[in-house]
Structure formats: C-alpha cells, structure tokens
C-alpha atoms as one frame of an Amber mdcrd trajectory, in Angstrom:
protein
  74.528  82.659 126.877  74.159  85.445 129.564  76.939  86.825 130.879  76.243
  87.496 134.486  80.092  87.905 135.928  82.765  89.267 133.800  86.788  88.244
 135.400  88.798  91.328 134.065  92.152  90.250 133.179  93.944  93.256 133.296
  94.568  96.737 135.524  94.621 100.335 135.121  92.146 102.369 132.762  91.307
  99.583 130.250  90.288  97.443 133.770  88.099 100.804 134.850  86.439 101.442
 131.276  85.127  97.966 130.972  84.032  97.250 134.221  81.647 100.666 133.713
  79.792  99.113 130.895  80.070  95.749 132.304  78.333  97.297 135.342  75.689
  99.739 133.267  74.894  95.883 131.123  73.910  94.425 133.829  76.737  92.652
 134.614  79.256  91.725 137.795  82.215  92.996 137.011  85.029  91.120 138.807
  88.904  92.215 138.729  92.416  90.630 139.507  95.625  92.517 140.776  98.962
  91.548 141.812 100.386  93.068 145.236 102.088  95.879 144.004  98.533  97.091
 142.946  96.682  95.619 145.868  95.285  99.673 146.439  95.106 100.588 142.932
  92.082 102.275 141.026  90.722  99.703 139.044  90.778  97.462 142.606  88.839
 100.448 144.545  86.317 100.933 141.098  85.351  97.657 140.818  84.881  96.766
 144.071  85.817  92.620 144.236  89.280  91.741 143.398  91.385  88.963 143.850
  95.083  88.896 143.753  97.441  87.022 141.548 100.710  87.407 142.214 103.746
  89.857 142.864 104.531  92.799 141.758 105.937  91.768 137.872 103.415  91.223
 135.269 105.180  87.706 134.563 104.432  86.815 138.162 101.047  88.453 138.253
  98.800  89.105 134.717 100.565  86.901 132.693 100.178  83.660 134.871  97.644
  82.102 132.848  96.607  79.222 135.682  96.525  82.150 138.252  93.729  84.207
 135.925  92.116  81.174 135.551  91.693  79.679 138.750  90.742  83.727 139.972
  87.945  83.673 137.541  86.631  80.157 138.468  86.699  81.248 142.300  84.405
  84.288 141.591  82.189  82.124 139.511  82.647  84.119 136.423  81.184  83.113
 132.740  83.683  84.931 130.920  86.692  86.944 131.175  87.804  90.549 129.132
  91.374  90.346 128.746  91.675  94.099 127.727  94.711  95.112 125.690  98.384
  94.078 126.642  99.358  90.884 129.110  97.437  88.063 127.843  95.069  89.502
 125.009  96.455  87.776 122.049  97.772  85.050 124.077  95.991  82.090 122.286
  96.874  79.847 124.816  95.155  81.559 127.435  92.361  81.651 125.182  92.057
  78.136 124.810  92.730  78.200 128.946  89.896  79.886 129.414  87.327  78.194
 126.568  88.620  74.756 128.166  87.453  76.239 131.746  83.947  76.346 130.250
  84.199  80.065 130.287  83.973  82.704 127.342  86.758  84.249 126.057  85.877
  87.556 124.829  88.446  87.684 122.330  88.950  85.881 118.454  88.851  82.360
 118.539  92.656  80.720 119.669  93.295  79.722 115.769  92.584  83.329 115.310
  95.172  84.370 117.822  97.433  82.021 116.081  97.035  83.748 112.585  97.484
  87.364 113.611  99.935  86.572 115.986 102.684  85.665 113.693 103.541  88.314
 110.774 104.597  85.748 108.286 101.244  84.275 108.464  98.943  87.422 109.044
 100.785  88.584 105.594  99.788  85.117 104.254  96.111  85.743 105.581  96.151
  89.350 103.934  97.074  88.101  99.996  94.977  85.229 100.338  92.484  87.638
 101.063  93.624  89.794  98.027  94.526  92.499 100.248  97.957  94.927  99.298
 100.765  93.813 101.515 104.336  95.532 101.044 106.418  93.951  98.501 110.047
  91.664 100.268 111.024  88.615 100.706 108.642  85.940 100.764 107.988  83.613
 104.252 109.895  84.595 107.284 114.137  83.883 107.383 116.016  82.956 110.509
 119.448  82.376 108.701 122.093  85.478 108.840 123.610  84.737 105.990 120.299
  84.460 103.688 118.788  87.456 105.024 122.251  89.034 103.823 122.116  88.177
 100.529 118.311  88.842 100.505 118.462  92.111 101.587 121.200  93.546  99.336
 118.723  91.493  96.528 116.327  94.032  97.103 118.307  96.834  98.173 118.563
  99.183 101.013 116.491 100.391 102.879 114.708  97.686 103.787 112.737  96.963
 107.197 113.469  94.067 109.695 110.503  92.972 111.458 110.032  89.798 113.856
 106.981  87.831 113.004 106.385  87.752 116.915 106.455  91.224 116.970 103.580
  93.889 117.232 102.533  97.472 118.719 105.652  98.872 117.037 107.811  96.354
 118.521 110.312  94.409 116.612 111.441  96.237 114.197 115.089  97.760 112.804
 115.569  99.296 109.806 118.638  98.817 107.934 119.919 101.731 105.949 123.515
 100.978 105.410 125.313  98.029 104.013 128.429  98.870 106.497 125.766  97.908
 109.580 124.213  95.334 107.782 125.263  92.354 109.547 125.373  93.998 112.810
 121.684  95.479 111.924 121.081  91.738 111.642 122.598  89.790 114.519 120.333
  92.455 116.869 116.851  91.933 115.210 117.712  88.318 115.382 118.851  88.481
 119.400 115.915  90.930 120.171 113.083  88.810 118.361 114.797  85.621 120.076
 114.935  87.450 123.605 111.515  89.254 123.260 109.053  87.274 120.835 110.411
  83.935 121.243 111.210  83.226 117.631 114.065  84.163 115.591 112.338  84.350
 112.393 112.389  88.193 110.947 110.326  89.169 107.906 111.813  91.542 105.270
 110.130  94.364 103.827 110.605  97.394 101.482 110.664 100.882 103.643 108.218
 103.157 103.095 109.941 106.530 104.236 106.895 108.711 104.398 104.039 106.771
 104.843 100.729 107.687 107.346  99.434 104.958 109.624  95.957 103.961 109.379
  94.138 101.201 110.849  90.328 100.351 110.268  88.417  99.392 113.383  86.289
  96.240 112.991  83.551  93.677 114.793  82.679  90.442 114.180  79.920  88.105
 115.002  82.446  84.919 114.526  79.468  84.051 111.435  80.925  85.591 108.797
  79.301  88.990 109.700  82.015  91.533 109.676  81.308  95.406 109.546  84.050
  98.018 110.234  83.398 101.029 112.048  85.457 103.484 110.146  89.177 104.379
 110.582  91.836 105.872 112.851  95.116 107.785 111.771  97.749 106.666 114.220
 100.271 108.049 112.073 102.078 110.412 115.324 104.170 107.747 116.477 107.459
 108.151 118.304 109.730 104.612 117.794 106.723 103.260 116.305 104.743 103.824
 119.652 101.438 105.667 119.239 101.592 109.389 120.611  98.011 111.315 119.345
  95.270 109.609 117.501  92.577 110.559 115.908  88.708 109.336 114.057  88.472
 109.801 111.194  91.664 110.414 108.806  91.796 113.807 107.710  93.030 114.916
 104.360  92.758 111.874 102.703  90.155 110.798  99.693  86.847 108.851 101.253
  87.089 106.643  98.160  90.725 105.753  99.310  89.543 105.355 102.921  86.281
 102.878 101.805  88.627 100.378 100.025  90.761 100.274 102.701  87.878  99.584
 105.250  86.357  97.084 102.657  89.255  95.387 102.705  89.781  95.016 106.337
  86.592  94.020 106.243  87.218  91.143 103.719  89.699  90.343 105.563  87.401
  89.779 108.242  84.958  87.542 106.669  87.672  84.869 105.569  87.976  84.079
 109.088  85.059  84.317 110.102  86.038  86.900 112.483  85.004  87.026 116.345
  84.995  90.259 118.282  86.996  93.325 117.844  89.513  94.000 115.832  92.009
  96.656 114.357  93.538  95.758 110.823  96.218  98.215 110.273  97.911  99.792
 107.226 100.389 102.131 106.088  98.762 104.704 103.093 101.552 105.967 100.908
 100.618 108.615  98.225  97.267 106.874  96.970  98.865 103.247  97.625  97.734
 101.516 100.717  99.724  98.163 101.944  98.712  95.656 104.857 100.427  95.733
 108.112  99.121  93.683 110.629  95.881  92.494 112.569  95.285  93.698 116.693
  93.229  90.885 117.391  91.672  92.882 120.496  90.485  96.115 121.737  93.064
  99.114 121.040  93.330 101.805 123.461  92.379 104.216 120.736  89.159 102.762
 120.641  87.207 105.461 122.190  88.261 107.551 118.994  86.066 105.428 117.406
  83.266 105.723 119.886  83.509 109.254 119.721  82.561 109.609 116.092  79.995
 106.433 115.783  78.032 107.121 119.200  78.808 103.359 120.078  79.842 101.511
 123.264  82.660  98.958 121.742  82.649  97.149 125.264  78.974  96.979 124.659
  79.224  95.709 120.945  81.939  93.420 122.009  79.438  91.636 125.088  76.875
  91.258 122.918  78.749  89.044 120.436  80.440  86.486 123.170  76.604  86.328
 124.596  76.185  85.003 120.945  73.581  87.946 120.328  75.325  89.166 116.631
  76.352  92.203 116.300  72.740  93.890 116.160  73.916  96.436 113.618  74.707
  96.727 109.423  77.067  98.504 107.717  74.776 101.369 107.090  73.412 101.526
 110.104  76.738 103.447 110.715  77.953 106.891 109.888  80.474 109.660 110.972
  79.851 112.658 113.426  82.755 114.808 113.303  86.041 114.540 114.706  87.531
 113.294 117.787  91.550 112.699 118.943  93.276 111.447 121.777  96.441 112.005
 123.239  98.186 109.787 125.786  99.427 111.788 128.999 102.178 109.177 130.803
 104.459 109.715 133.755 108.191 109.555 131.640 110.418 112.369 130.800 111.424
 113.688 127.680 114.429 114.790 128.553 115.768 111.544 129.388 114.352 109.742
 126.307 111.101 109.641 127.611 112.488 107.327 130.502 109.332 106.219 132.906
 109.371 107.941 135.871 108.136 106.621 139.094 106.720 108.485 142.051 103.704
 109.604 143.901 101.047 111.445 142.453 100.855 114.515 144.593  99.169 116.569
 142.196  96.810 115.357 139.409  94.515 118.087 137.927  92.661 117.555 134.614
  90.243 119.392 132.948  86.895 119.249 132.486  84.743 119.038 129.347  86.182
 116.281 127.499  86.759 112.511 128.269  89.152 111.327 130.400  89.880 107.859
 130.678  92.444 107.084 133.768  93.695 104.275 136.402  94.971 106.150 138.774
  93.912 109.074 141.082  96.204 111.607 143.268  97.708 109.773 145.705  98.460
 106.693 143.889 102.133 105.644 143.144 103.347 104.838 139.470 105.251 101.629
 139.431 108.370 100.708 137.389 106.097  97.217 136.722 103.166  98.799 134.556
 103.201 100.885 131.325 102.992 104.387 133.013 100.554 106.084 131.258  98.022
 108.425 133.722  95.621 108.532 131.365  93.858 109.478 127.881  92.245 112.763
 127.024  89.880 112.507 124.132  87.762 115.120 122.363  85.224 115.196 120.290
  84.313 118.042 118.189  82.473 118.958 115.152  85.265 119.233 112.981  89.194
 118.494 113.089  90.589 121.886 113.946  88.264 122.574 116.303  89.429 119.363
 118.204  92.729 120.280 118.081  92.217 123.182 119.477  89.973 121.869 122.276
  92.597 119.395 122.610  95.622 121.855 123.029  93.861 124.428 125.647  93.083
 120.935 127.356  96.455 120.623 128.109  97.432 123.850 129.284  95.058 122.691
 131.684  96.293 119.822 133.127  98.555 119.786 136.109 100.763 116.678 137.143
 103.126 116.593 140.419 105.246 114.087 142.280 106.722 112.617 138.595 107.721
 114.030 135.153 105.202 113.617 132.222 105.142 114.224 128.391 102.291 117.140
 128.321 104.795 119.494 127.079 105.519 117.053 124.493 101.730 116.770 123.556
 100.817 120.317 124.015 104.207 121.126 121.066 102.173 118.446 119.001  98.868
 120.008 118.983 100.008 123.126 118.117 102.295 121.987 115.409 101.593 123.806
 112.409 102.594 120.786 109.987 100.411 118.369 111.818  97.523 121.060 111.784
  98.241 120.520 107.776  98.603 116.756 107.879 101.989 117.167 106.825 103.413
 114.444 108.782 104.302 110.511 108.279 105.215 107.749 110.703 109.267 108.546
 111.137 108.044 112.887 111.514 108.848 112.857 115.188 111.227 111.078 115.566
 113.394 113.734 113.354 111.836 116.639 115.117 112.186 115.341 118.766 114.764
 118.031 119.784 112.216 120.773 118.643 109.684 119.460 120.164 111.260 118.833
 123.460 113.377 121.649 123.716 112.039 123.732 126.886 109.811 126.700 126.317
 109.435 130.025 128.633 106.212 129.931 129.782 103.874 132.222 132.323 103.447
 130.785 135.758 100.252 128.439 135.207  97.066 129.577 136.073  94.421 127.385
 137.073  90.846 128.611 136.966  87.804 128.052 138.896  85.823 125.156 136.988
  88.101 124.419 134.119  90.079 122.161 136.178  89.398 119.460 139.228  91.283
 116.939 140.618  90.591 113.703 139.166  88.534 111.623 141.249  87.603 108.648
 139.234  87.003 107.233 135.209  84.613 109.962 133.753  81.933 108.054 131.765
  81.935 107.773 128.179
C-alpha cells in the first residue's frame, strides 16, 4: 500500500526529521500539537497541524482517541509515532490498525513482548541469547524479593518489568537499606509503569552499553545495521553516543549483532528496532528491546549512508526492506551529543525560558525543534537539539565534536554544553576507559566551573539556527 499522508504522532525534532523524508518520499506529512505548542517548530515545518489537547502530554500526545480521530480528519494512511508518548503503546497500535490505518511500528503482540522485561528476557533465552543471571520471572512480594536477594547476594539490580530508557531501576548495595531499597522500586514501578512486578538481576559494576540497531520486513527478514555504544549515561539516561563501538573486538561485536538479529527473526520482526546489551570484559548479556526508532539513530545513518525514516516507510508500504546484510558496511565514525535546556548545577534540573539566543555551528548535523524565539516548556523533555558528526575516524570526531561546542551559544535558559564540552575532552573517554556508572562518580569534576576567555564567535563558523538541517 502507498502511503500518501503520514499523521505524525509526536513534536519537537523527531516530528521535524520525519516529516523531511516523509516530504522528500513523496509523501504529506501531517502533524498534531497540543496548545502549549500551538507555535512550535515542528507546527511551522510541517505546515498542517491539528491540535489535541492542553498543554500536558497526558492531555495532549498520549490521548490515544484524540491521535486517532486527528489522523482520520486529515485522511491519513498511516501514522509515525516517533520515540516517547505513544511509541510502544500497543494499544494505540492496535487503535490505529483497527482505524484501517498503518502503524509504522512492530506489530501490537510485539509491543506486548518488549514491553514487559520479564517477558523480553523470556523472548531473549528462548532465542538462545545471554541474558544476566537472577531470579527467574518477575516478583511483586516484599518479603520474597528479600529472601531472594540476600540468595544471591548483594549487589544486585531492581528493575520494573514496565520500565525502560533507564527508567526503573535501583540498585541495592546494602543489606541495612534493603527493605527500604525495596518498598521504593515497588511504589515507583506501581506509580510510574503500572505494575508492581520488579525483576532481579546480578550488577554488573563496569559494564559498556551497546545496543545493535535493526529492521525488519515483519517476514522473517531481519538485518541489523551495525551497533551504537551508549555507554555515557548519567542515571542511566543517554548523554554522548556514538557508531560504531570503539575499542572493542569485531568478532565480539558480530555475535552480538547476530544475535540481535536472531532475535529478530523469532518474531518475525516489523520495523525498527534497537536490541540493547551490556558488554562486560568479553561477556555480553541481553538487556532489553526499543521496539521503535531511538534518537541515536542518525549515528547509525551517519556510518551506513541510509535514511532509517526511509527504510522504515518502505516496510509499512509492504515493499521489504530492499537491502541484505552485505549490502551494508561501515564508513568511519560518527557521535552525537544531546544539548538540553537544564542546569548542572542544580542536578541538571530543566530549565524553562525563552530562547533569546540560539547559535550553532555549522558543518555538522544538527537535528532541532525549536528555533530562537521559541519558549521551552516544563511539559516536554527539554532537549534543543542533537549535534552529530561524522568523521573518518573516532578521534577525529571527537575532536570535531568538542570545537563544535565551543561554538555553540545558548541564551534566555541554562544548558549542559559545559557538561558535554568536559566529556569530549575527557582523556579517559578519549581511551574508552569508561562504563555505564563513570559519570555518575565523576559528576563534580565534570561540572565544576572552569575559567574560560570571553567567547568568540567567528564569521561563518556559527549562525543562528533557522530550521532542521537535512541529513
């Protein structure tokens, strides 16, 4: 089926970046908003918009019937639901397919899997893929996980099966806070995920993050398109990325894409999606499936020279995926780091404001969704945008990637460049000598204010950003 108007559930850059290839394919893009972001970007890029609601994302793009009935007024054939809000919401999904629309996402049973941990895990040793060693199924009673947990011994990591994106998780390191350690992953995954049920797992200290990107033709076709170390993390949220992992052995690497992509074919899998691991000397374990696009993903695009908005339309037109497994290869290096309006200083707090100044700098991509002027809202995740190089080799990126941000200028709220421009430089991550949990016990160093010449901002190495730069 051809797709001639694409509803795009979501806002900011994700709304901007698809709508571009929607647009360059051919295709109508359409986009929703709620009244807080009646005059944002991705409203004024894509041209027809129709609101959904207030202000909060549970009264705006999470309403499922509102999405709906917006894409049914436009006409639309299918709708993108991006990342965040209702991406791995399999009952939107099955909204949406019982609309007579496509969903261009993993089937709803898919959704169902991946989004519970207990039975992703299940899906992963079926599939004879590593998963870390704990307690078998998923435990709800206090007193079990108790007597479970001092059964395998500390530390051990608490992790709602609702959970996801580094959310959900406590790790318990001494018996004398055990029960309280407890009683708060159980409130937070009843409050948050919906579910009390925590899984328990042994804690790998110094472990690196990586996650294999792959596509599916919902046939049994599954190719993967390389991996991404995501192993900067702060809390367990993603800080820097980068395509492909550096430092570690490309035999080590190819079983752990061959097993994502195994993984893939079991379930027939439809789409995109990121199955991600933690690596751990030359052990690699199973962590969990994004059944969606990630915003990393242009990491990816960087090194393959592919579109994955592109790839991703041609499968829900029911076209394959048009590519094998060695039709692909790597070209050098690319990373991305995530500039957003919160401050360090305050434990990397949001902050909210007007844009007066927003000056970024040329000769690298720049995904944003929003433009100086615009306000940043206490509704939205406040990132300002993504700035992703591509080089011919790692510390050449880096170093692209570091002078990038000296030249980068953000008024009217506080921001993390700082932050990113400490990382870049950082001598140990220039060496790979980093693991999931390396931040977080560095964060006063790399916080702590540093004297610094007035900034100076030359003619053509920086502009005012006026718009989504294209891929």
């Amino acid at each position: 089926m051809k797709i001639k108007t694409l509803l795009i559930a979501n806002r900011g850059e994700i709304a901007c970046r698809i709508a571009r290839t929607a647009r360059g394919s051919g295709i109508t893009p359409v986009g929703v908003h709620s009244e807080a972001d009646a005059n944002a970007l991705h409203v004024r890029e894509i041209g027809q918009s129709v609101c959904i609601g207030a202000g909060p994302a549970s009264e705006s793009y999470l309403k499922i019937d509102a999405v709906v009935a917006a894409a049914k007024s436009v006409g639309a054939d299918a709708i993108h639901p991006g990342y965040g809000f209702l991406a791995e919401n399999s009952d939107f999904a099955r909204a949406v397919e019982a609309a007579g629309m496509i969903f261009m996402g993993p089937t709803p049973d898919t959704l169902d899997r991946f989004g519970d941990k207990a039975s992703a895990k299940e899906a992963a040793v079926t599939a004879s893929v590593p998963v870390i060693s704990g307690a078998e199924g998923a435990r709800s009673d206090p007193q079990e996980i108790a007597d479970e947990v001092r059964a395998m011994g500390l530390p051990v990591l608490l992790k709602a099966v609702g959970g996801g994106g580094g959310r959900g998780q406590r790790l318990v390191t001494d018996e004398a806070t055990l029960v309280e350690d407890i009683e708060g992953a159980l409130r937070e995954a009843k409050s948050t995920f919906g579910s009390e049920g925590l899984l328990l797992e042994r804690f790998l200290p110094e472990a690196r993050h990586v996650e294999v990107q792959i596509a599916g033709d919902g046939k049994g076709h599954v190719v993967h398109l390389f991996e991404r170390d995501c192993t900067l993390q702060r809390r367990h949220q993603k800080v820097i990325e980068e395509a492909p992992a550096w430092g570690l052995p490309r035999t080590l690497l190819d079983d752990i894409a061959h097993d994502a992509v195994r993984l893939g074919e079991t379930l027939d899998y439809r789409g995109l999606g990121t199955v991600e691991f933690l690596v751990a000397g030359d052990e690699y374990f199973f962590l969990e499936v994004n059944p969606r696009i990630q915003v990393e993903h242009p990491v990816t695009e960087a090194i393959t020279g592919l579109d994955l908005v592109a790839l991703h339309l041609r499968i829900a037109e029911g076209a394959g995926l048009g590519l094998m497994q060695d039709d692909l290869k790597i070209n050098g290096h690319a990373v991305e780091a995530r500039l957003y309006a919160e401050d360090p200083a305050m434990q990397f707090a949001p902050s909210t404001g007007t844009l007066t100044t927003l000056s970024l700098p040329e000769g690298l991509r720049i995904d944003s969704g929003v433009e100086e002027g615009d306000a940043v809202t206490p509704f939205y995740d406040p990132m300002i945008a993504k700035l992703i190089v591509h080089a011919p080799d790692r510390e050449t990126a880096l170093a692209r990637l570091a002078t990038a941000l000296d030249h980068v200028a953000v008024e009217g709220v506080q921001t993390n460049r700082a932050f990113l421009k400490a990382l870049a430089r950082n001598p140990e991550f220039e060496q790979m000598q980093v693991h999931t949990r390396w931040i977080d016990g560095r964060l006063d160093a790399l916080t702590s204010p540093r004297p610094c010449a007035p900034r100076v901002v030359e003619s053509g190495r920086c502009r005012s950003l006026r718009g989504v730069r294209p891929a």
